[in-house]
XYZ file of C-alpha atoms in Angstrom:
670
model
C 71.360 -148.027 6.798
C 70.857 -145.519 3.979
C 67.063 -145.691 4.469
C 67.393 -144.835 8.174
C 69.613 -141.870 7.375
C 67.084 -140.589 4.812
C 64.145 -140.903 7.253
C 66.063 -139.093 9.977
C 66.989 -136.368 7.515
C 63.319 -135.878 6.511
C 62.216 -135.674 10.155
C 64.942 -133.179 10.930
C 63.930 -131.009 8.006
C 60.257 -131.155 9.049
C 61.154 -130.041 12.562
C 63.353 -127.324 11.179
C 60.622 -126.031 8.812
C 57.920 -126.161 11.481
C 60.143 -124.142 13.738
C 60.601 -121.594 10.997
C 56.829 -121.188 10.416
C 55.167 -118.210 12.168
C 52.844 -119.403 14.919
C 49.202 -118.142 14.852
C 48.653 -115.835 17.832
C 45.427 -115.386 19.824
C 45.398 -111.826 18.496
C 45.307 -113.125 14.930
C 42.489 -115.508 15.735
C 40.448 -112.821 17.507
C 40.863 -110.458 14.546
C 39.489 -113.164 12.227
C 36.633 -113.915 14.637
C 35.668 -110.239 14.900
C 35.696 -109.842 11.126
C 33.092 -112.618 10.916
C 31.180 -110.974 13.784
C 30.971 -107.639 11.975
C 29.696 -109.470 8.901
C 27.044 -111.291 11.006
C 28.512 -114.659 9.989
C 27.397 -116.458 13.131
C 27.672 -119.928 11.615
C 31.397 -119.526 10.859
C 31.980 -117.995 14.291
C 30.408 -120.996 15.962
C 31.942 -123.792 13.879
C 35.512 -122.508 13.469
C 36.307 -120.297 16.437
C 34.398 -121.348 19.587
C 36.167 -123.616 22.051
C 34.760 -126.984 23.042
C 33.556 -125.792 26.446
C 31.461 -123.043 24.875
C 29.951 -125.412 22.315
C 29.055 -127.834 25.079
C 27.332 -125.052 27.027
C 25.584 -123.325 24.132
C 24.113 -125.011 21.092
C 23.610 -123.467 17.685
C 20.072 -122.385 18.662
C 21.473 -120.236 21.497
C 24.394 -118.845 19.521
C 23.381 -118.694 15.853
C 19.581 -118.660 15.780
C 19.125 -116.352 18.736
C 21.576 -113.725 17.539
C 20.059 -113.713 14.062
C 16.553 -113.301 15.494
C 17.590 -110.518 17.870
C 19.158 -108.601 15.002
C 15.902 -108.871 13.092
C 13.476 -108.202 15.969
C 15.406 -105.321 17.504
C 16.276 -103.655 14.227
C 20.018 -103.928 14.911
C 22.094 -102.057 12.356
C 25.579 -100.615 12.003
C 27.176 -103.254 14.207
C 30.817 -102.405 14.863
C 33.084 -104.643 16.939
C 36.713 -103.827 17.695
C 39.302 -105.009 20.223
C 42.269 -103.532 22.028
C 45.497 -105.023 20.730
C 48.113 -106.368 23.100
C 51.549 -104.704 23.437
C 53.974 -105.638 20.642
C 56.358 -107.496 22.961
C 53.650 -109.753 24.422
C 54.686 -113.413 24.556
C 51.775 -115.859 24.391
C 51.924 -118.962 26.525
C 49.699 -121.786 25.354
C 49.046 -122.788 28.937
C 47.710 -119.308 29.771
C 44.415 -117.715 28.622
C 44.655 -114.637 26.399
C 42.345 -111.786 27.431
C 41.349 -108.868 25.210
C 38.999 -105.917 25.815
C 36.330 -106.045 23.085
C 34.251 -102.986 22.205
C 30.764 -103.435 20.736
C 28.480 -100.736 19.320
C 25.231 -100.934 17.355
C 22.024 -99.081 16.554
C 18.684 -100.533 17.620
C 15.034 -99.547 17.476
C 15.491 -98.117 20.953
C 18.658 -96.213 20.153
C 22.401 -96.895 20.264
C 24.021 -99.566 22.425
C 27.700 -99.518 23.380
C 29.585 -101.739 25.793
C 32.937 -103.363 26.460
C 33.526 -106.920 27.604
C 36.671 -108.979 28.117
C 36.945 -111.847 25.658
C 39.142 -114.815 26.527
C 40.860 -117.135 24.053
C 42.144 -120.559 25.115
C 44.674 -122.751 23.359
C 43.295 -126.193 22.512
C 44.719 -129.165 20.655
C 42.606 -130.534 17.816
C 42.963 -133.492 15.480
C 44.579 -131.254 12.852
C 46.708 -129.020 15.069
C 46.564 -126.842 18.134
C 45.004 -123.365 17.951
C 43.426 -120.545 19.908
C 39.642 -120.625 20.439
C 37.105 -118.121 21.803
C 35.383 -118.628 25.114
C 31.905 -117.116 24.658
C 28.902 -116.252 26.857
C 25.603 -114.435 26.053
C 27.021 -111.306 27.692
C 28.683 -110.633 24.331
C 25.179 -110.081 22.906
C 24.209 -107.656 25.687
C 25.894 -107.062 29.061
C 24.447 -109.165 31.915
C 22.534 -111.386 29.496
C 22.569 -115.023 30.584
C 21.291 -118.187 29.015
C 17.509 -118.359 29.255
C 17.030 -114.626 29.892
C 14.274 -113.223 27.628
C 15.115 -110.036 25.744
C 11.993 -107.955 25.336
C 11.015 -104.731 23.609
C 8.395 -102.370 24.931
C 6.859 -99.704 22.708
C 5.485 -96.457 24.156
C 3.153 -94.933 21.587
C 3.676 -91.266 20.773
C 0.592 -89.064 20.823
C -0.408 -87.973 17.338
C 0.066 -84.285 16.646
C -2.987 -82.078 16.380
C -4.290 -79.486 13.921
C -5.724 -76.129 14.980
C -6.970 -73.072 13.138
C -5.535 -69.555 13.370
C -7.641 -68.849 16.466
C -6.561 -72.060 18.210
C -9.821 -73.835 17.457
C -9.353 -77.638 17.255
C -9.616 -79.164 13.792
C -8.150 -82.641 14.322
C -7.372 -83.592 17.915
C -6.865 -86.569 20.175
C -10.169 -86.737 21.978
C -12.749 -89.306 22.879
C -15.477 -91.319 21.259
C -17.654 -94.226 22.241
C -16.792 -97.904 22.221
C -19.926 -99.955 21.536
C -20.142 -103.483 22.857
C -22.064 -106.054 24.845
C -22.011 -107.936 28.131
C -22.276 -111.593 26.924
C -24.289 -112.979 29.831
C -26.978 -110.336 29.163
C -26.778 -110.512 25.380
C -28.309 -113.845 24.485
C -31.151 -113.258 22.026
C -30.353 -114.166 18.391
C -32.714 -111.499 17.044
C -30.941 -108.871 19.146
C -27.632 -109.999 17.670
C -28.948 -109.574 14.126
C -30.324 -106.131 14.939
C -27.021 -104.992 16.495
C -25.038 -106.365 13.544
C -27.168 -104.324 11.150
C -26.764 -101.146 13.226
C -22.992 -101.537 13.420
C -22.501 -102.577 9.802
C -21.121 -105.933 10.931
C -22.062 -109.522 10.247
C -23.423 -111.842 12.923
C -20.350 -114.014 12.327
C -18.051 -111.109 13.173
C -19.875 -110.531 16.447
C -19.660 -114.249 17.253
C -15.899 -114.255 16.675
C -15.484 -111.476 19.216
C -17.682 -113.254 21.754
C -15.890 -116.587 21.318
C -12.464 -115.286 22.374
C -10.963 -117.224 25.302
C -10.836 -114.250 27.653
C -14.540 -113.606 26.989
C -15.542 -117.200 27.606
C -13.739 -117.118 30.931
C -15.662 -114.063 32.125
C -19.064 -113.526 30.514
C -19.845 -110.530 32.695
C -17.140 -108.371 31.080
C -17.714 -105.674 28.460
C -16.748 -106.903 24.982
C -16.077 -104.061 22.511
C -17.413 -104.550 18.989
C -17.219 -101.185 17.258
C -16.509 -97.484 17.757
C -18.309 -94.308 16.830
C -17.979 -90.586 17.429
C -19.691 -88.829 20.307
C -21.947 -86.898 17.968
C -23.484 -90.050 16.470
C -26.291 -89.799 19.008
C -28.886 -91.568 16.886
C -26.802 -94.737 16.660
C -25.888 -94.623 20.346
C -29.553 -94.324 21.342
C -30.573 -97.182 19.044
C -27.835 -99.418 20.441
C -28.937 -98.909 24.040
C -32.447 -100.101 23.177
C -31.041 -103.604 22.648
C -30.699 -105.612 25.903
C -27.136 -106.423 26.951
C -25.535 -103.622 24.949
C -23.637 -100.632 26.289
C -21.080 -98.050 25.218
C -18.234 -96.439 27.074
C -15.686 -93.716 26.516
C -12.614 -94.543 24.466
C -9.687 -92.574 23.050
C -10.374 -91.432 19.504
C -9.371 -88.834 16.929
C -11.956 -86.056 16.798
C -12.871 -83.760 13.917
C -14.991 -81.030 15.536
C -15.896 -79.272 12.263
C -16.841 -82.487 10.487
C -18.019 -82.055 6.911
C -17.065 -78.371 6.620
C -13.355 -79.170 6.809
C -13.428 -82.781 5.690
C -11.678 -82.422 2.335
C -9.015 -80.121 3.756
C -8.251 -81.954 7.018
C -8.945 -85.463 5.761
C -8.826 -88.331 8.245
C -6.694 -91.117 9.667
C -7.376 -94.808 9.299
C -5.788 -98.218 9.869
C -2.593 -98.679 7.886
C -3.096 -100.857 4.833
C -0.984 -103.893 4.000
C 0.463 -102.028 1.014
C 1.399 -99.014 3.150
C 2.900 -101.251 5.814
C 5.159 -102.978 3.307
C 6.495 -99.568 2.252
C 6.733 -98.001 5.717
C 7.673 -100.866 8.031
C 11.288 -99.730 8.096
C 10.089 -96.409 9.509
C 8.688 -98.183 12.547
C 5.053 -98.587 11.492
C 3.220 -101.696 12.670
C 0.040 -103.389 11.534
C -1.857 -101.811 14.452
C -0.997 -98.213 13.556
C -3.314 -95.495 12.315
C -2.003 -93.334 9.488
C -3.105 -90.212 7.618
C -5.237 -91.373 4.708
C -6.412 -88.111 3.139
C -6.050 -84.325 3.274
C -3.643 -82.684 5.687
C -3.721 -85.757 7.930
C -1.909 -87.498 5.077
C 0.091 -84.535 3.780
C 1.529 -83.745 7.225
C 1.857 -87.362 8.369
C 5.590 -87.103 9.046
C 5.056 -84.165 11.410
C 1.841 -85.373 13.023
C 2.889 -88.962 13.595
C 5.535 -88.340 16.223
C 8.106 -90.939 17.167
C 7.259 -93.871 19.379
C 9.390 -94.568 22.398
C 11.164 -97.919 22.634
C 12.774 -99.821 25.471
C 14.831 -102.967 25.061
C 15.379 -104.841 28.305
C 16.558 -108.142 29.727
C 13.707 -109.668 31.692
C 15.334 -111.482 34.606
C 13.363 -113.126 37.368
C 14.114 -110.458 39.971
C 14.705 -107.374 37.825
C 14.581 -105.789 34.414
C 17.859 -104.568 32.971
C 17.507 -101.834 30.378
C 19.683 -102.331 27.320
C 18.555 -99.258 25.374
C 15.750 -96.757 25.733
C 14.359 -93.986 23.563
C 11.679 -91.677 24.917
C 8.521 -91.113 22.887
C 8.332 -87.821 21.012
C 4.765 -86.674 20.423
C 3.676 -85.306 17.061
C 3.605 -81.576 16.469
C 0.830 -79.126 17.112
C 0.305 -77.416 13.755
C -1.774 -74.288 13.288
C -3.372 -73.434 9.982
C -4.177 -70.017 8.583
C -7.780 -71.226 8.261
C -10.532 -69.438 10.183
C -12.657 -72.434 11.117
C -15.718 -70.373 12.036
C -15.664 -68.530 8.702
C -15.221 -71.852 6.909
C -18.146 -73.372 8.811
C -20.341 -70.365 7.956
C -19.381 -70.479 4.265
C -20.032 -74.221 4.160
C -23.460 -73.866 5.753
C -24.309 -70.967 3.431
C -23.711 -73.265 0.463
C -26.560 -75.395 1.825
C -25.176 -78.725 0.687
C -24.949 -77.661 -2.961
C -22.115 -79.031 -5.080
C -19.370 -76.436 -5.251
C -16.270 -74.976 -3.688
C -15.113 -71.850 -1.905
C -11.875 -70.148 -0.901
C -11.064 -66.996 1.032
C -7.740 -65.199 1.399
C -6.412 -62.287 3.398
C -5.455 -59.733 0.709
C -2.653 -58.246 2.796
C -0.898 -61.534 3.654
C -2.089 -64.222 1.225
C -3.189 -66.417 4.145
C -5.917 -68.905 3.299
C -8.896 -68.344 5.561
C -11.326 -70.716 3.824
C -10.742 -73.701 1.564
C -13.679 -76.043 1.222
C -15.416 -78.470 -1.054
C -19.159 -79.030 -0.792
C -20.764 -81.320 0.051
C -18.330 -82.869 2.485
C -18.316 -86.154 4.348
C -18.024 -87.288 7.943
C -14.303 -87.986 8.550
C -15.119 -90.192 11.539
C -16.947 -92.654 9.305
C -13.782 -93.269 7.318
C -11.550 -93.287 10.373
C -13.618 -95.955 12.094
C -14.259 -97.975 8.980
C -17.494 -98.186 7.052
C -19.427 -100.929 5.367
C -19.075 -101.466 1.647
C -22.750 -100.590 1.314
C -22.214 -97.179 2.966
C -19.160 -96.464 0.825
C -21.070 -97.289 -2.350
C -23.864 -94.987 -1.170
C -21.405 -92.091 -0.878
C -19.684 -93.019 -4.119
C -22.946 -93.104 -6.074
C -24.320 -89.870 -4.572
C -24.936 -87.517 -7.559
C -23.524 -84.595 -5.540
C -20.222 -86.503 -5.212
C -19.349 -85.732 -1.564
C -16.045 -87.616 -1.925
C -14.889 -85.394 -4.807
C -12.508 -82.620 -3.770
C -13.551 -79.614 -5.830
C -11.104 -77.078 -4.407
C -8.242 -79.096 -5.891
C -9.721 -78.780 -9.408
C -10.023 -75.933 -11.895
C -13.131 -74.634 -13.637
C -14.061 -72.146 -16.346
C -14.287 -68.918 -14.287
C -16.794 -67.107 -16.503
C -17.247 -63.384 -15.988
C -15.264 -63.309 -12.733
C -12.179 -62.999 -14.963
C -13.400 -59.719 -16.512
C -11.775 -57.440 -13.885
C -8.465 -59.150 -14.702
C -9.010 -58.606 -18.436
C -9.794 -54.967 -17.641
C -6.635 -54.613 -15.522
C -4.511 -55.974 -18.382
C -6.055 -53.498 -20.842
C -5.722 -50.595 -18.407
C -2.051 -51.327 -17.829
C -1.392 -51.824 -21.537
C -3.043 -48.472 -22.293
C -5.456 -50.020 -24.799
C -8.500 -49.659 -22.531
C -9.770 -46.200 -21.630
C -12.188 -46.672 -18.710
C -14.203 -43.586 -19.592
C -14.489 -44.296 -23.301
C -17.813 -45.853 -24.194
C -18.462 -48.339 -26.984
C -21.718 -48.417 -28.862
C -22.966 -51.971 -28.785
C -26.287 -52.941 -30.354
C -28.159 -56.188 -30.089
C -27.589 -59.424 -28.246
C -24.760 -60.776 -30.419
C -21.711 -59.442 -32.229
C -19.118 -60.837 -34.571
C -16.435 -59.727 -36.986
C -17.151 -60.133 -40.677
C -14.771 -63.062 -41.144
C -15.824 -65.102 -38.140
C -18.254 -67.354 -39.930
C -20.570 -69.104 -37.459
C -18.877 -67.824 -34.302
C -20.397 -64.868 -32.454
C -20.230 -63.324 -28.990
C -23.456 -63.227 -27.007
C -24.267 -60.918 -24.114
C -26.882 -61.480 -21.419
C -28.062 -57.871 -21.035
C -28.582 -56.193 -24.413
C -30.681 -53.610 -22.598
C -27.507 -51.986 -21.221
C -27.644 -48.282 -22.223
C -25.069 -47.015 -24.705
C -22.342 -45.999 -24.676
C -20.841 -48.902 -22.710
C -17.795 -47.846 -20.671
C -15.808 -50.033 -18.280
C -18.120 -49.383 -15.327
C -21.246 -50.340 -17.314
C -19.441 -53.289 -18.870
C -18.738 -54.707 -15.410
C -22.148 -53.821 -13.974
C -23.954 -55.439 -16.932
C -21.223 -58.072 -17.395
C -21.051 -57.331 -21.105
C -19.231 -60.075 -23.009
C -19.121 -58.067 -26.228
C -17.340 -55.151 -24.540
C -14.620 -57.396 -23.125
C -14.255 -59.348 -26.364
C -13.640 -56.113 -28.235
C -11.179 -54.907 -25.589
C -9.291 -58.204 -25.845
C -9.070 -57.846 -29.626
C -7.882 -54.276 -29.187
C -5.012 -55.249 -26.873
C -3.949 -58.185 -29.051
C -3.295 -61.842 -28.288
C 0.252 -61.477 -27.006
C -0.746 -58.718 -24.568
C -3.674 -60.771 -23.260
C -1.584 -63.935 -22.883
C 1.303 -62.096 -21.238
C -1.083 -60.270 -18.933
C -2.756 -63.495 -17.810
C 0.641 -65.115 -17.291
C 1.560 -62.157 -15.073
C -1.479 -63.098 -12.974
C 0.037 -66.631 -12.679
C -2.149 -68.403 -15.241
C -0.276 -71.423 -16.537
C 1.902 -71.483 -13.443
C 2.045 -73.975 -10.587
C 0.278 -72.679 -7.493
C 2.818 -72.572 -4.623
C 0.903 -74.415 -1.921
C 1.313 -77.282 0.562
C -1.501 -79.200 -1.135
C -1.662 -80.231 -4.782
C -3.971 -77.803 -6.570
C -4.661 -77.920 -10.284
C -3.107 -74.908 -11.966
C -5.170 -72.260 -13.715
C -4.727 -72.213 -17.484
C -5.219 -69.795 -20.364
C -5.814 -72.717 -22.710
C -4.804 -76.324 -23.069
C -1.453 -75.374 -24.578
C -1.098 -71.925 -23.000
C -1.641 -70.103 -26.287
C -4.543 -68.349 -28.011
C -4.855 -69.578 -31.575
C -7.772 -67.559 -32.964
C -9.729 -64.361 -32.483
C -12.723 -66.410 -31.381
C -10.677 -68.048 -28.664
C -9.281 -64.632 -27.750
C -12.815 -63.315 -27.287
C -13.901 -66.359 -25.247
C -10.845 -66.087 -22.994
C -11.572 -62.436 -22.221
C -14.753 -63.433 -20.383
C -13.579 -66.713 -18.874
C -14.793 -69.253 -21.409
C -13.099 -71.146 -24.209
C -10.355 -73.340 -22.782
C -9.675 -71.121 -19.774
C -9.782 -72.864 -16.396
C -9.095 -71.454 -12.936
C -8.621 -72.868 -9.472
C -10.910 -71.355 -6.835
C -8.043 -70.365 -4.491
C -6.212 -68.734 -7.364
C -9.341 -66.781 -8.315
C -9.595 -65.379 -4.781
C -5.911 -64.448 -5.042
C -6.140 -62.649 -8.420
C -8.470 -60.054 -6.864
C -5.791 -59.096 -4.320
C -4.025 -56.593 -6.649
C -7.230 -54.519 -6.802
C -6.916 -53.998 -3.029
C -3.113 -53.886 -2.706
C -2.390 -51.630 -5.685
C -0.824 -54.349 -7.740
C 0.549 -57.020 -5.386
C -0.570 -60.662 -5.358
C 0.766 -62.727 -2.463
C 1.578 -66.407 -2.434
C -1.280 -68.286 -0.782
C -0.247 -69.872 2.521
C -1.933 -72.510 4.647
C 0.354 -73.065 7.637
C 0.425 -70.282 10.221
C 4.177 -70.785 10.629
C 4.819 -69.713 7.038
C 6.097 -66.235 6.353
C 3.300 -63.733 5.699
C 2.954 -61.504 2.660
C 5.319 -63.373 0.368
C 5.066 -61.540 -2.943
C 3.995 -63.887 -5.714
C 3.429 -61.231 -8.404
C 4.003 -57.479 -8.288
C 3.215 -54.452 -10.462
C 0.022 -56.029 -11.819
C -2.035 -52.839 -11.652
C -1.254 -49.238 -10.752
C -2.795 -47.530 -7.730
C -4.878 -45.346 -10.052
C -6.234 -48.271 -12.042
C -6.818 -50.321 -8.890
C -8.970 -47.495 -7.548
C -11.008 -47.494 -10.768
C -11.614 -51.230 -10.483
C -12.553 -51.022 -6.791
C -15.186 -48.401 -7.601
C -16.565 -50.460 -10.461
C -16.705 -53.659 -8.402
C -18.670 -51.872 -5.719
C -21.068 -50.625 -8.399
C -21.516 -54.197 -9.655
C -23.167 -55.035 -6.337
C -25.072 -51.760 -5.886
C -26.308 -51.281 -9.458
C -25.846 -54.660 -11.093
C -27.206 -58.176 -10.891
C -25.734 -59.259 -7.559
C -28.495 -57.641 -5.505
C -28.593 -60.637 -3.174
C -25.188 -59.454 -1.961
C -26.218 -55.798 -1.683
C -26.327 -55.828 2.107
C -27.560 -52.952 4.217
C -24.674 -52.829 6.690
C -21.835 -54.484 4.751
C -20.834 -52.670 1.556
C -19.758 -55.630 -0.553
C -17.911 -55.266 -3.828
C -17.338 -58.082 -6.276
C -18.101 -59.780 -9.546
C -20.475 -62.519 -10.538
C -19.799 -65.035 -13.256
C -21.638 -67.827 -15.020
C -19.715 -70.373 -17.037
C -21.555 -72.651 -19.429
C -20.121 -76.117 -19.907
C -21.055 -77.508 -23.321
C -19.871 -80.673 -24.953
C -19.115 -80.633 -28.664
C -22.310 -80.283 -30.690
C -24.456 -79.169 -27.725
C -26.404 -75.919 -27.929
C -26.410 -75.516 -24.152
C -24.898 -77.143 -21.090
C -24.601 -77.044 -17.320
C -24.010 -73.608 -15.867
C -21.653 -73.040 -12.943
C -22.203 -69.867 -10.952
C -19.433 -67.781 -9.342
C -19.188 -64.791 -7.081
C -15.988 -63.203 -5.796
C -16.435 -60.483 -3.188
C -14.967 -58.459 -0.313
C -16.148 -55.850 2.155
C -15.201 -52.583 0.450
C -15.133 -50.696 3.766
C -13.138 -53.338 5.649
C -11.517 -55.795 3.204
C -10.370 -58.405 5.732
C -10.800 -61.173 3.214
C -11.679 -61.897 -0.395
C -13.996 -64.853 -0.835
C -14.556 -66.780 -4.064
C -17.428 -69.224 -4.333
C -18.596 -71.542 -7.099
C -21.823 -73.548 -7.206
C -22.391 -76.139 -9.907
C -25.489 -76.289 -12.098
C -27.178 -73.003 -11.145
C -29.272 -72.806 -14.312
C -32.528 -73.346 -12.418
C -31.499 -71.117 -9.497
C -31.158 -67.638 -11.013
C -27.561 -68.228 -12.114
C -24.696 -66.487 -10.381
C -27.113 -64.279 -8.408
C -27.882 -67.452 -6.439
C -24.217 -67.699 -5.467
C -24.064 -63.983 -4.627
C -26.836 -64.611 -2.091
C -24.788 -67.373 -0.458
C -21.738 -65.132 -0.236
C -23.887 -62.323 1.168
C -25.211 -64.704 3.828
C -21.638 -65.715 4.665
C -20.685 -62.099 5.365
C -23.842 -61.449 7.393
C -23.355 -64.516 9.567
C -19.644 -63.859 10.052
C -20.125 -60.262 11.194
C -23.071 -60.984 13.478
């Protein structure tokens, strides 16, 4: 009897305690479910919260695997799921379904997606205990999505932006080229295949792989593309057509109308590499994309690329239902300050010699010319070239792949007007005071083996500033540098931005006074005064340092993009109006009376300064000579042009370069 009483007491207490426990509501269960949903925990959602009817209708492949794959394929991020809570006084009946409005938002490759669906929870008994479970359909992935409906993404490619010069001349544009290929039923001779492979820089095996594609085998009369080339590659196109069964047709292609002349500046696009793709895939790049590989095509990639359009849609049998759509945004049209015709003329005047040239507008700082010679054909790189052709370019002694305008070089005597300006402003150089200089060399008593050599010992004494520039007298400038002192020379050169980063959209090597920015001896001081020693200068900077002679002391920041503000002052107060006038007169006399007669044109009164810099390795008595000429039209100084040609020792030194600059002016003003 006591045992029965105890059992009844235990049962009564169990019923009492169970009645005291708070029952789980459908709202509680939905909150838990949505927390898992926001954390993308699809496995837990399926196993713990879906009702039996849903699990019977949809397996784990439809619920777990598909949702995980869609998140990956569609770039779904920032998923946020919420629900509208029921009123506080709601009483839940286990026999009745519980409905809740559920709000879903997310970001996708095609833009944001937001929708609201009603989610139903049903009460079901299980082996452990009864509980509320979610009734699910694919419409909670995307509205109107049903089992078996494919979800697709369509990409609309954005047009790449284009580059133009200041006069709206095309520099890099979306144009046309030629697609070279064959018609298989007419292309059957093995010897012809070998000949075509050689012309296209392909292997016979590569051609065979293209011809063995299923779609080709099913229709042998169709055109099968094998390679591409630019429209101007007429020799190749003519050779191809001599082979039976071959043809070429128009195809969309990036065009570089000025070719070699602008190659180092504009660069080229090419297929994205595996390394680039791994870094940029999150930005929407795919393995089929072209990307800027060099020059401004690379530097301005973010602006030129544009943004592809995307459309995500449900592909039903009778219709397509758009889930999200983002319109394509084409890349920008960007205009440069470059004058493409002037650049082409300067490039052709350099006649394929190794060198570099830059031209600036003295009143604005705009870059009108920036080139490296020789150049290369950008289309070759864009379309892909054989390893043999690349090695040919790489081994070319003129180094057409080497970008010289990005480097710095000993400027030689072209720095002498700057040395003169520093002395004039410091008051240590009197332009009318002549120095008596005898002989070809000069040195101070304590200099040991070091001495300064001049090229024209025949210059008549006394040597004043005008004669020193006309005869390019190293001894005169060495003595003036010693007179002004090291600190004055260093400070003066720093005022002209030596040792300072060049503010420019492209990476240009800075000009330097010396390796450490200091002058450690009188010998180095003398060398620096005429552009030797450890002094190096970038060609664009050298064109810029002549601006103060035309602007009465102002040097502007060099600009390259037409959208940039004009006439941004880089340095000011470099030379007074009076001293600038003196230098302008002297620079005109350099051309009229000096050793730049090749630039002494009949109808264009050029002014400027030549320079020859000798490059000697330690222990060498002589070395390669680089020739310079910096000039402007003294009557109409629209631009200052600086040009450097390497190894001019056998070509009359810097006078050879002066002739090229003179030809540039003549051709430009024709």
